[in-house]
Amino acid sequence: MTQAPATPRRTDRRHDREIISLALPAFGALVAEPLFLMVDSAVIGHLGTRQLAGLGVAGPLLSTAVAVFVFLAYATTAAVARRVGAGDLPSAIRQGMDGIWLALLLGAAVVAVVLPTAPWLVDVFGASRTAAPYAVTYLRISALGIPAMLMVLAATGVLRGLQDTKTPLYVAIGGFSVNAALNIGLVYGAGLGIAGSAWGTVVAQCGMAAVYLIVVVRGARRHGASLRPDIAGIRASAQAGVPLLVRTLSLRAVMMIATAVAARLGDAEVAAHQIVITLWSLLAFALDAIAIAGQAIIGRYLGADDVAGAKAACRRMVQWGIASGVVLGLLVVLARPLFMPLFTADPAVKDVLLPTLLIVALTQPVSGIVFVLDGVLMGAGDGPYLAWAMLVTLALFAPAALLVPAVGGGLTALWWAMALMMTVRMLTLWARTRSGRWIVTGASR
């Protein structure tokens, strides 16, 4: 009996199941990651203001040192997913091991830089004389965990490429729990102070890396994949990551420019900007989860030479992005009366915050499209275009944002510039997706 062809509705339901099964665990893992620093802040905050101020400088430095290498997850996901689609699991795991070896090498290099320069870095970022010793202590100890953190990124990419986002969720929850317990035990029980918090983070991150290695090594042995470092493979992983590094640094530059401009607008404005950025980052986790699903699904379809499946999945994920953006935007509007009092009681800050939140709400559908198409093109291995598009976006955003204080604009004007930035990203990504040039099939791009 001949099987009836799949209808568009049936195809959409199939894609919906794939997206949900990958995006929901990915969202949980994404939310768990920033909780590490939140636990450190909560524990250290009870030691005193100087210690918390030290963490306030060292924490962002550590986060930045890791975040710039997020391409280890993105590039590995795309490369592994292609080989999964092509039906070559040994090669997929071999590609993942190359990414993990690259992470280990990069992590060692970062540690070699951070340890001797920690006092200088802390001073550049404005730590006070009383907070600086605590910042240096936390940064130097925590830096020892950077190789493990980068290995976690790469291994997460391996599992995502293998269409598994549940294991990273379980590992993230376990790591968060261990970190919380060690922080309390080492800071208060052992009396190590801020150093105990840093050691707790290092141990938790190393434990997470060890769990990932066990999972990947078992997969390698099951499929007969080599675990030894392959210079050509590591070099290929690095080359695939360079464009994504450029994209990430450009996006970081956008955020730094926005914060610098907000600081020049006044105390109420910069306070409101910090609140909005916090909310914006939280909303980004939900949208980024769909993007992660897109990386894994698109990579697999292209690896399987299924162009029609890749296009259909892309279309459906864009619909998910728009719908998610609309829902998140409505939640921002409806939750304003509850949200604002949680962060401030200052009427001046509230007055600035209210119209800015409306801009964030209005731009959420645009953000939904941006995150999804970003994930689609990453899954396709279209890193060079993503780098170029983000550089163009930065070139247009920077003058618009820097003009805000010059023309007497306030925080609302700055966030309209942020809306412009997201719109430019959407247009550049949409143009690339419509062109079809991102569609390159096969086990490798």
CSV table of N, CA and C in Angstrom, one decimal, residues 135-291:
chain,number,residue,atom,x,y,z
A,135,ALA,N,38.4,41.3,43.9
A,135,ALA,CA,38.2,41.0,42.5
A,135,ALA,C,39.3,40.2,41.9
A,136,VAL,N,40.6,40.5,42.3
A,136,VAL,CA,41.7,39.8,41.7
A,136,VAL,C,41.7,38.3,42.2
A,137,THR,N,41.4,38.1,43.5
A,137,THR,CA,41.3,36.8,44.1
A,137,THR,C,40.3,36.0,43.3
A,138,TYR,N,39.1,36.5,43.2
A,138,TYR,CA,38.0,35.8,42.5
A,138,TYR,C,38.3,35.5,41.1
A,139,LEU,N,38.9,36.5,40.4
A,139,LEU,CA,39.2,36.3,38.9
A,139,LEU,C,40.3,35.3,38.7
A,140,ARG,N,41.3,35.3,39.5
A,140,ARG,CA,42.4,34.4,39.3
A,140,ARG,C,42.0,32.9,39.6
A,141,ILE,N,41.3,32.7,40.6
A,141,ILE,CA,40.8,31.4,41.0
A,141,ILE,C,39.8,30.9,39.9
A,142,SER,N,38.8,31.7,39.6
A,142,SER,CA,37.8,31.3,38.7
A,142,SER,C,38.4,31.0,37.3
A,143,ALA,N,39.4,31.8,36.9
A,143,ALA,CA,40.0,31.6,35.6
A,143,ALA,C,40.5,30.2,35.4
A,144,LEU,N,40.9,29.5,36.5
A,144,LEU,CA,41.3,28.1,36.4
A,144,LEU,C,40.2,27.2,35.8
A,145,GLY,N,39.0,27.6,35.9
A,145,GLY,CA,37.9,26.8,35.4
A,145,GLY,C,37.5,27.1,34.0
A,146,ILE,N,38.2,28.1,33.4
A,146,ILE,CA,37.8,28.5,32.0
A,146,ILE,C,38.0,27.4,31.0
A,147,PRO,N,39.1,26.6,31.0
A,147,PRO,CA,39.1,25.5,30.1
A,147,PRO,C,37.9,24.5,30.2
A,148,ALA,N,37.5,24.3,31.4
A,148,ALA,CA,36.3,23.4,31.6
A,148,ALA,C,35.1,24.1,31.1
A,149,MET,N,34.9,25.4,31.3
A,149,MET,CA,33.8,26.2,30.8
A,149,MET,C,33.7,26.1,29.3
A,150,LEU,N,34.9,26.2,28.6
A,150,LEU,CA,34.9,26.2,27.1
A,150,LEU,C,34.6,24.8,26.6
A,151,MET,N,35.1,23.8,27.4
A,151,MET,CA,34.8,22.4,27.0
A,151,MET,C,33.3,22.1,27.1
A,152,VAL,N,32.7,22.7,28.1
A,152,VAL,CA,31.2,22.5,28.3
A,152,VAL,C,30.5,23.1,27.1
A,153,LEU,N,31.0,24.3,26.6
A,153,LEU,CA,30.4,24.9,25.4
A,153,LEU,C,30.5,24.0,24.2
A,154,ALA,N,31.7,23.5,24.0
A,154,ALA,CA,31.9,22.6,22.8
A,154,ALA,C,31.1,21.3,22.9
A,155,ALA,N,31.1,20.7,24.1
A,155,ALA,CA,30.4,19.4,24.3
A,155,ALA,C,28.9,19.6,24.2
A,156,THR,N,28.4,20.8,24.7
A,156,THR,CA,27.0,21.1,24.5
A,156,THR,C,26.7,21.2,23.0
A,157,GLY,N,27.6,21.8,22.2
A,157,GLY,CA,27.3,21.8,20.8
A,157,GLY,C,27.3,20.4,20.2
A,158,VAL,N,28.2,19.5,20.7
A,158,VAL,CA,28.2,18.1,20.2
A,158,VAL,C,26.8,17.5,20.4
A,159,LEU,N,26.3,17.6,21.6
A,159,LEU,CA,25.0,16.9,21.9
A,159,LEU,C,23.8,17.6,21.2
A,160,ARG,N,23.9,18.9,21.1
A,160,ARG,CA,22.8,19.6,20.3
A,160,ARG,C,22.9,19.1,18.8
A,161,GLY,N,24.1,19.0,18.3
A,161,GLY,CA,24.2,18.5,16.9
A,161,GLY,C,23.6,17.0,16.8
A,162,LEU,N,23.8,16.3,17.8
A,162,LEU,CA,23.2,14.9,17.9
A,162,LEU,C,21.7,14.9,18.2
A,163,GLN,N,21.1,16.1,18.2
A,163,GLN,CA,19.7,16.3,18.5
A,163,GLN,C,19.3,16.0,19.9
A,164,ASP,N,20.2,16.2,20.8
A,164,ASP,CA,20.0,15.9,22.3
A,164,ASP,C,20.2,17.2,23.1
A,165,THR,N,19.1,17.8,23.5
A,165,THR,CA,19.2,19.0,24.3
A,165,THR,C,18.8,18.7,25.8
A,166,LYS,N,18.4,17.5,26.0
A,166,LYS,CA,18.0,17.1,27.4
A,166,LYS,C,19.2,16.9,28.3
A,167,THR,N,20.2,16.2,27.8
A,167,THR,CA,21.4,16.0,28.6
A,167,THR,C,22.0,17.3,29.0
A,168,PRO,N,22.2,18.3,28.1
A,168,PRO,CA,22.8,19.6,28.6
A,168,PRO,C,21.9,20.2,29.7
A,169,LEU,N,20.6,20.0,29.7
A,169,LEU,CA,19.7,20.5,30.7
A,169,LEU,C,20.0,19.8,32.0
A,170,TYR,N,20.1,18.5,32.0
A,170,TYR,CA,20.4,17.8,33.3
A,170,TYR,C,21.7,18.2,33.8
A,171,VAL,N,22.7,18.3,32.9
A,171,VAL,CA,24.1,18.7,33.4
A,171,VAL,C,24.1,20.1,34.0
A,172,ALA,N,23.3,21.0,33.4
A,172,ALA,CA,23.3,22.4,33.9
A,172,ALA,C,22.6,22.4,35.2
A,173,ILE,N,21.5,21.7,35.4
A,173,ILE,CA,20.9,21.6,36.7
A,173,ILE,C,21.8,21.0,37.8
A,174,GLY,N,22.5,19.9,37.4
A,174,GLY,CA,23.4,19.3,38.4
A,174,GLY,C,24.5,20.3,38.7
A,175,GLY,N,25.1,21.0,37.7
A,175,GLY,CA,26.2,21.9,38.0
A,175,GLY,C,25.7,23.1,38.8
A,176,PHE,N,24.5,23.6,38.6
A,176,PHE,CA,24.0,24.7,39.4
A,176,PHE,C,23.9,24.2,40.9
A,177,SER,N,23.3,23.0,41.1
A,177,SER,CA,23.1,22.5,42.4
A,177,SER,C,24.4,22.3,43.2
A,178,VAL,N,25.4,21.7,42.5
A,178,VAL,CA,26.7,21.5,43.1
A,178,VAL,C,27.4,22.9,43.4
A,179,ASN,N,27.3,23.8,42.5
A,179,ASN,CA,27.9,25.1,42.7
A,179,ASN,C,27.3,25.8,43.9
A,180,ALA,N,25.9,25.7,44.1
A,180,ALA,CA,25.3,26.4,45.2
A,180,ALA,C,25.7,25.7,46.5
A,181,ALA,N,25.8,24.4,46.6
A,181,ALA,CA,26.2,23.7,47.8
A,181,ALA,C,27.6,24.0,48.1
A,182,LEU,N,28.5,24.0,47.2
A,182,LEU,CA,29.9,24.3,47.4
A,182,LEU,C,30.2,25.7,47.8
A,183,ASN,N,29.4,26.6,47.2
A,183,ASN,CA,29.6,28.0,47.6
A,183,ASN,C,29.3,28.2,49.1
A,184,ILE,N,28.1,27.7,49.5
A,184,ILE,CA,27.7,27.8,50.9
A,184,ILE,C,28.8,27.1,51.9
A,185,GLY,N,29.1,25.9,51.5
A,185,GLY,CA,30.1,25.1,52.3
A,185,GLY,C,31.4,25.7,52.4
A,186,LEU,N,32.0,26.2,51.3
A,186,LEU,CA,33.3,26.7,51.3
A,186,LEU,C,33.4,28.2,51.8
A,187,VAL,N,32.4,29.0,51.5
A,187,VAL,CA,32.5,30.4,51.9
A,187,VAL,C,32.2,30.5,53.4
A,188,TYR,N,31.2,29.8,53.9
A,188,TYR,CA,30.8,29.9,55.3
A,188,TYR,C,31.3,28.7,56.2
A,189,GLY,N,31.1,27.5,55.7
A,189,GLY,CA,31.6,26.3,56.5
A,189,GLY,C,33.1,26.3,56.6
A,190,ALA,N,33.8,26.4,55.5
A,190,ALA,CA,35.3,26.4,55.6
A,190,ALA,C,35.9,27.8,55.8
A,191,GLY,N,35.1,28.8,55.8
A,191,GLY,CA,35.6,30.2,56.1
A,191,GLY,C,36.5,30.7,55.0
A,192,LEU,N,36.4,30.3,53.8
A,192,LEU,CA,37.3,30.7,52.7
A,192,LEU,C,36.9,32.1,52.1
A,193,GLY,N,35.8,32.6,52.4
A,193,GLY,CA,35.4,33.9,51.9
A,193,GLY,C,35.1,33.8,50.4
A,194,ILE,N,35.5,34.9,49.7
A,194,ILE,CA,35.3,35.0,48.3
A,194,ILE,C,36.1,34.0,47.5
A,195,ALA,N,37.2,33.6,48.0
A,195,ALA,CA,38.0,32.5,47.4
A,195,ALA,C,37.2,31.2,47.4
A,196,GLY,N,36.4,30.9,48.4
A,196,GLY,CA,35.6,29.7,48.5
A,196,GLY,C,34.6,29.7,47.4
A,197,SER,N,34.0,30.9,47.1
A,197,SER,CA,33.0,30.9,46.1
A,197,SER,C,33.6,30.6,44.7
A,198,ALA,N,34.8,31.2,44.5
A,198,ALA,CA,35.5,31.0,43.2
A,198,ALA,C,35.8,29.5,43.1
A,199,TRP,N,36.3,28.9,44.1
A,199,TRP,CA,36.7,27.5,44.0
A,199,TRP,C,35.5,26.6,43.8
A,200,GLY,N,34.3,27.0,44.4
A,200,GLY,CA,33.1,26.2,44.2
A,200,GLY,C,32.7,26.3,42.7
A,201,THR,N,32.8,27.4,42.1
A,201,THR,CA,32.5,27.5,40.7
A,201,THR,C,33.5,26.7,39.8
A,202,VAL,N,34.7,26.7,40.2
A,202,VAL,CA,35.7,25.9,39.4
A,202,VAL,C,35.4,24.4,39.5
A,203,VAL,N,35.1,24.0,40.7
A,203,VAL,CA,34.8,22.5,40.9
A,203,VAL,C,33.6,22.1,40.1
A,204,ALA,N,32.5,23.0,40.2
A,204,ALA,CA,31.3,22.7,39.5
A,204,ALA,C,31.5,22.6,38.0
A,205,GLN,N,32.2,23.6,37.5
A,205,GLN,CA,32.4,23.6,36.0
A,205,GLN,C,33.3,22.4,35.6
A,206,CYS,N,34.3,22.0,36.4
A,206,CYS,CA,35.1,20.9,36.0
A,206,CYS,C,34.2,19.6,36.1
A,207,GLY,N,33.3,19.5,37.1
A,207,GLY,CA,32.4,18.4,37.1
A,207,GLY,C,31.5,18.3,35.9
A,208,MET,N,31.0,19.4,35.5
A,208,MET,CA,30.2,19.4,34.3
A,208,MET,C,31.0,19.0,33.1
A,209,ALA,N,32.2,19.5,32.9
A,209,ALA,CA,33.0,19.1,31.8
A,209,ALA,C,33.3,17.6,31.8
A,210,ALA,N,33.5,17.0,33.0
A,210,ALA,CA,33.8,15.6,33.2
A,210,ALA,C,32.6,14.8,32.7
A,211,VAL,N,31.4,15.2,33.1
A,211,VAL,CA,30.2,14.5,32.8
A,211,VAL,C,30.0,14.5,31.2
A,212,TYR,N,30.2,15.6,30.6
A,212,TYR,CA,30.1,15.7,29.2
A,212,TYR,C,31.2,14.8,28.5
A,213,LEU,N,32.4,14.8,29.0
A,213,LEU,CA,33.4,13.9,28.4
A,213,LEU,C,33.0,12.5,28.5
A,214,ILE,N,32.5,12.0,29.6
A,214,ILE,CA,32.0,10.7,29.7
A,214,ILE,C,31.0,10.3,28.7
A,215,VAL,N,30.0,11.2,28.5
A,215,VAL,CA,29.0,11.0,27.5
A,215,VAL,C,29.5,10.9,26.1
A,216,VAL,N,30.4,11.9,25.8
A,216,VAL,CA,31.0,11.9,24.4
A,216,VAL,C,31.9,10.7,24.2
A,217,VAL,N,32.7,10.4,25.2
A,217,VAL,CA,33.7,9.2,25.0
A,217,VAL,C,32.9,7.9,24.9
A,218,ARG,N,31.8,7.8,25.6
A,218,ARG,CA,31.0,6.6,25.4
A,218,ARG,C,30.5,6.5,24.0
A,219,GLY,N,30.0,7.6,23.5
A,219,GLY,CA,29.5,7.7,22.1
A,219,GLY,C,30.6,7.4,21.1
A,220,ALA,N,31.8,7.9,21.4
A,220,ALA,CA,32.9,7.6,20.4
A,220,ALA,C,33.3,6.1,20.4
A,221,ARG,N,33.3,5.5,21.6
A,221,ARG,CA,33.6,4.1,21.6
A,221,ARG,C,32.5,3.2,21.0
A,222,ARG,N,31.3,3.7,21.2
A,222,ARG,CA,30.2,2.9,20.6
A,222,ARG,C,30.2,2.9,19.1
A,223,HIS,N,30.7,4.0,18.5
A,223,HIS,CA,30.7,4.2,17.0
A,223,HIS,C,32.0,4.1,16.4
A,224,GLY,N,33.0,3.8,17.2
A,224,GLY,CA,34.4,3.6,16.7
A,224,GLY,C,35.1,4.8,16.3
A,225,ALA,N,34.7,6.0,16.9
A,225,ALA,CA,35.4,7.2,16.5
A,225,ALA,C,36.6,7.5,17.4
A,226,SER,N,37.6,8.0,16.8
A,226,SER,CA,38.9,8.3,17.4
A,226,SER,C,38.8,9.5,18.4
A,227,LEU,N,39.4,9.4,19.5
A,227,LEU,CA,39.4,10.4,20.5
A,227,LEU,C,40.7,11.3,20.5
A,228,ARG,N,41.6,10.9,19.7
A,228,ARG,CA,42.9,11.6,19.6
A,228,ARG,C,42.8,13.0,18.9
A,229,PRO,N,43.6,14.0,19.3
A,229,PRO,CA,43.5,15.3,18.6
A,229,PRO,C,43.9,15.2,17.2
A,230,ASP,N,43.2,15.8,16.3
A,230,ASP,CA,43.5,15.8,14.9
A,230,ASP,C,43.7,17.2,14.5
A,231,ILE,N,45.0,17.5,14.1
A,231,ILE,CA,45.4,18.9,13.8
A,231,ILE,C,44.5,19.5,12.7
A,232,ALA,N,44.3,18.8,11.7
A,232,ALA,CA,43.5,19.3,10.5
A,232,ALA,C,42.1,19.5,11.0
A,233,GLY,N,41.5,18.6,11.8
A,233,GLY,CA,40.1,18.8,12.3
A,233,GLY,C,40.0,20.0,13.2
A,234,ILE,N,41.0,20.2,14.1
A,234,ILE,CA,41.0,21.3,15.1
A,234,ILE,C,41.1,22.6,14.3
A,235,ARG,N,42.0,22.6,13.3
A,235,ARG,CA,42.2,23.8,12.5
A,235,ARG,C,40.9,24.2,11.7
A,236,ALA,N,40.2,23.1,11.2
A,236,ALA,CA,38.9,23.4,10.5
A,236,ALA,C,37.8,23.9,11.5
A,237,SER,N,37.8,23.4,12.7
A,237,SER,CA,36.9,23.9,13.7
A,237,SER,C,37.2,25.4,14.0
A,238,ALA,N,38.5,25.7,14.1
A,238,ALA,CA,38.8,27.1,14.4
A,238,ALA,C,38.5,28.0,13.3
A,239,GLN,N,38.7,27.6,12.0
A,239,GLN,CA,38.3,28.4,10.9
A,239,GLN,C,36.8,28.6,10.8
A,240,ALA,N,36.0,27.6,11.1
A,240,ALA,CA,34.6,27.8,11.1
A,240,ALA,C,34.1,28.7,12.2
A,241,GLY,N,34.9,28.8,13.3
A,241,GLY,CA,34.5,29.6,14.4
A,241,GLY,C,34.9,31.1,14.3
A,242,VAL,N,35.9,31.4,13.5
A,242,VAL,CA,36.4,32.8,13.4
A,242,VAL,C,35.2,33.8,12.9
A,243,PRO,N,34.5,33.5,11.9
A,243,PRO,CA,33.4,34.4,11.5
A,243,PRO,C,32.4,34.5,12.7
A,244,LEU,N,32.1,33.5,13.4
A,244,LEU,CA,31.1,33.6,14.5
A,244,LEU,C,31.7,34.4,15.6
A,245,LEU,N,33.0,34.3,15.8
A,245,LEU,CA,33.7,35.1,16.8
A,245,LEU,C,33.5,36.6,16.5
A,246,VAL,N,33.7,36.9,15.2
A,246,VAL,CA,33.5,38.3,14.7
A,246,VAL,C,32.1,38.8,15.0
A,247,ARG,N,31.1,37.9,14.7
A,247,ARG,CA,29.7,38.2,14.9
A,247,ARG,C,29.5,38.5,16.4
A,248,THR,N,30.0,37.6,17.3
A,248,THR,CA,29.8,37.8,18.7
A,248,THR,C,30.4,39.1,19.2
A,249,LEU,N,31.7,39.3,18.8
A,249,LEU,CA,32.3,40.6,19.3
A,249,LEU,C,31.6,41.8,18.8
A,250,SER,N,31.1,41.8,17.6
A,250,SER,CA,30.3,42.9,17.1
A,250,SER,C,29.0,43.1,17.9
A,251,LEU,N,28.4,42.0,18.3
A,251,LEU,CA,27.2,42.1,19.1
A,251,LEU,C,27.5,42.7,20.5
A,252,ARG,N,28.7,42.2,21.0
A,252,ARG,CA,29.1,42.7,22.3
A,252,ARG,C,29.4,44.2,22.2
A,253,ALA,N,30.0,44.6,21.1
A,253,ALA,CA,30.3,46.1,20.9
A,253,ALA,C,29.0,46.9,20.9
A,254,VAL,N,27.9,46.4,20.3
A,254,VAL,CA,26.6,47.0,20.4
A,254,VAL,C,26.2,47.2,21.8
A,255,MET,N,26.3,46.2,22.6
A,255,MET,CA,25.8,46.3,24.0
A,255,MET,C,26.7,47.2,24.8
A,256,MET,N,28.0,47.2,24.6
A,256,MET,CA,28.9,48.1,25.3
A,256,MET,C,28.6,49.6,24.9
A,257,ILE,N,28.4,49.8,23.7
A,257,ILE,CA,28.1,51.2,23.2
A,257,ILE,C,26.8,51.7,23.9
A,258,ALA,N,25.8,50.8,23.9
A,258,ALA,CA,24.5,51.2,24.5
A,258,ALA,C,24.6,51.5,25.9
A,259,THR,N,25.4,50.7,26.7
A,259,THR,CA,25.6,51.0,28.1
A,259,THR,C,26.4,52.3,28.3
A,260,ALA,N,27.4,52.5,27.5
A,260,ALA,CA,28.2,53.7,27.6
A,260,ALA,C,27.4,55.0,27.4
A,261,VAL,N,26.5,54.9,26.4
A,261,VAL,CA,25.6,56.0,26.0
A,261,VAL,C,24.6,56.3,27.2
A,262,ALA,N,24.0,55.2,27.7
A,262,ALA,CA,23.1,55.3,28.8
A,262,ALA,C,23.7,56.0,30.0
A,263,ALA,N,25.0,55.6,30.3
A,263,ALA,CA,25.7,56.2,31.4
A,263,ALA,C,25.9,57.7,31.3
A,264,ARG,N,25.9,58.2,30.1
A,264,ARG,CA,26.1,59.6,29.8
A,264,ARG,C,24.8,60.4,29.9
A,265,LEU,N,23.7,59.7,30.0
A,265,LEU,CA,22.4,60.3,30.0
A,265,LEU,C,21.9,60.7,31.4
A,266,GLY,N,22.5,60.1,32.4
A,266,GLY,CA,22.1,60.4,33.8
A,266,GLY,C,21.9,59.2,34.6
A,267,ASP,N,21.8,59.4,36.0
A,267,ASP,CA,21.7,58.2,36.9
A,267,ASP,C,20.4,57.5,36.7
A,268,ALA,N,19.3,58.2,36.6
A,268,ALA,CA,18.0,57.6,36.4
A,268,ALA,C,18.0,56.8,35.1
A,269,GLU,N,18.6,57.3,34.0
A,269,GLU,CA,18.6,56.7,32.7
A,269,GLU,C,19.4,55.4,32.7
A,270,VAL,N,20.6,55.5,33.3
A,270,VAL,CA,21.5,54.3,33.3
A,270,VAL,C,20.9,53.2,34.3
A,271,ALA,N,20.2,53.6,35.3
A,271,ALA,CA,19.5,52.6,36.2
A,271,ALA,C,18.4,51.9,35.4
A,272,ALA,N,17.6,52.7,34.7
A,272,ALA,CA,16.5,52.1,33.9
A,272,ALA,C,17.0,51.2,32.8
A,273,HIS,N,18.1,51.7,32.2
A,273,HIS,CA,18.8,50.9,31.2
A,273,HIS,C,19.2,49.5,31.7
A,274,GLN,N,19.8,49.5,32.9
A,274,GLN,CA,20.2,48.2,33.5
A,274,GLN,C,19.0,47.3,33.7
A,275,ILE,N,17.9,47.8,34.1
A,275,ILE,CA,16.7,47.0,34.3
A,275,ILE,C,16.2,46.5,33.0
A,276,VAL,N,16.2,47.3,31.9
A,276,VAL,CA,15.7,46.9,30.6
A,276,VAL,C,16.6,45.8,30.0
A,277,ILE,N,17.9,46.0,30.2
A,277,ILE,CA,18.8,45.0,29.6
A,277,ILE,C,18.6,43.7,30.3
A,278,THR,N,18.4,43.7,31.6
A,278,THR,CA,18.1,42.5,32.4
A,278,THR,C,16.9,41.8,31.8
A,279,LEU,N,15.8,42.5,31.6
A,279,LEU,CA,14.6,41.9,31.0
A,279,LEU,C,14.8,41.4,29.6
A,280,TRP,N,15.5,42.3,28.8
A,280,TRP,CA,15.8,41.9,27.4
A,280,TRP,C,16.6,40.6,27.3
A,281,SER,N,17.6,40.5,28.2
A,281,SER,CA,18.4,39.2,28.2
A,281,SER,C,17.5,38.0,28.6
A,282,LEU,N,16.6,38.2,29.5
A,282,LEU,CA,15.7,37.1,29.9
A,282,LEU,C,14.8,36.7,28.7
A,283,LEU,N,14.3,37.7,28.0
A,283,LEU,CA,13.4,37.4,26.8
A,283,LEU,C,14.3,36.7,25.8
A,284,ALA,N,15.5,37.1,25.7
A,284,ALA,CA,16.4,36.5,24.6
A,284,ALA,C,16.6,35.0,24.9
A,285,PHE,N,16.6,34.6,26.1
A,285,PHE,CA,16.7,33.1,26.4
A,285,PHE,C,15.6,32.3,25.7
A,286,ALA,N,14.4,32.8,25.8
A,286,ALA,CA,13.3,32.1,25.2
A,286,ALA,C,13.4,32.0,23.7
A,287,LEU,N,13.8,33.1,23.1
A,287,LEU,CA,14.0,33.2,21.6
A,287,LEU,C,15.2,32.4,21.2
A,288,ASP,N,16.3,32.4,22.0
A,288,ASP,CA,17.5,31.7,21.6
A,288,ASP,C,17.3,30.2,21.7
A,289,ALA,N,16.4,29.7,22.5
A,289,ALA,CA,16.1,28.3,22.6
A,289,ALA,C,15.5,27.8,21.2
A,290,ILE,N,14.7,28.6,20.6
A,290,ILE,CA,14.2,28.3,19.2
A,290,ILE,C,15.4,28.3,18.2
A,291,ALA,N,16.3,29.3,18.4
A,291,ALA,CA,17.4,29.4,17.5
A,291,ALA,C,18.3,28.1,17.6
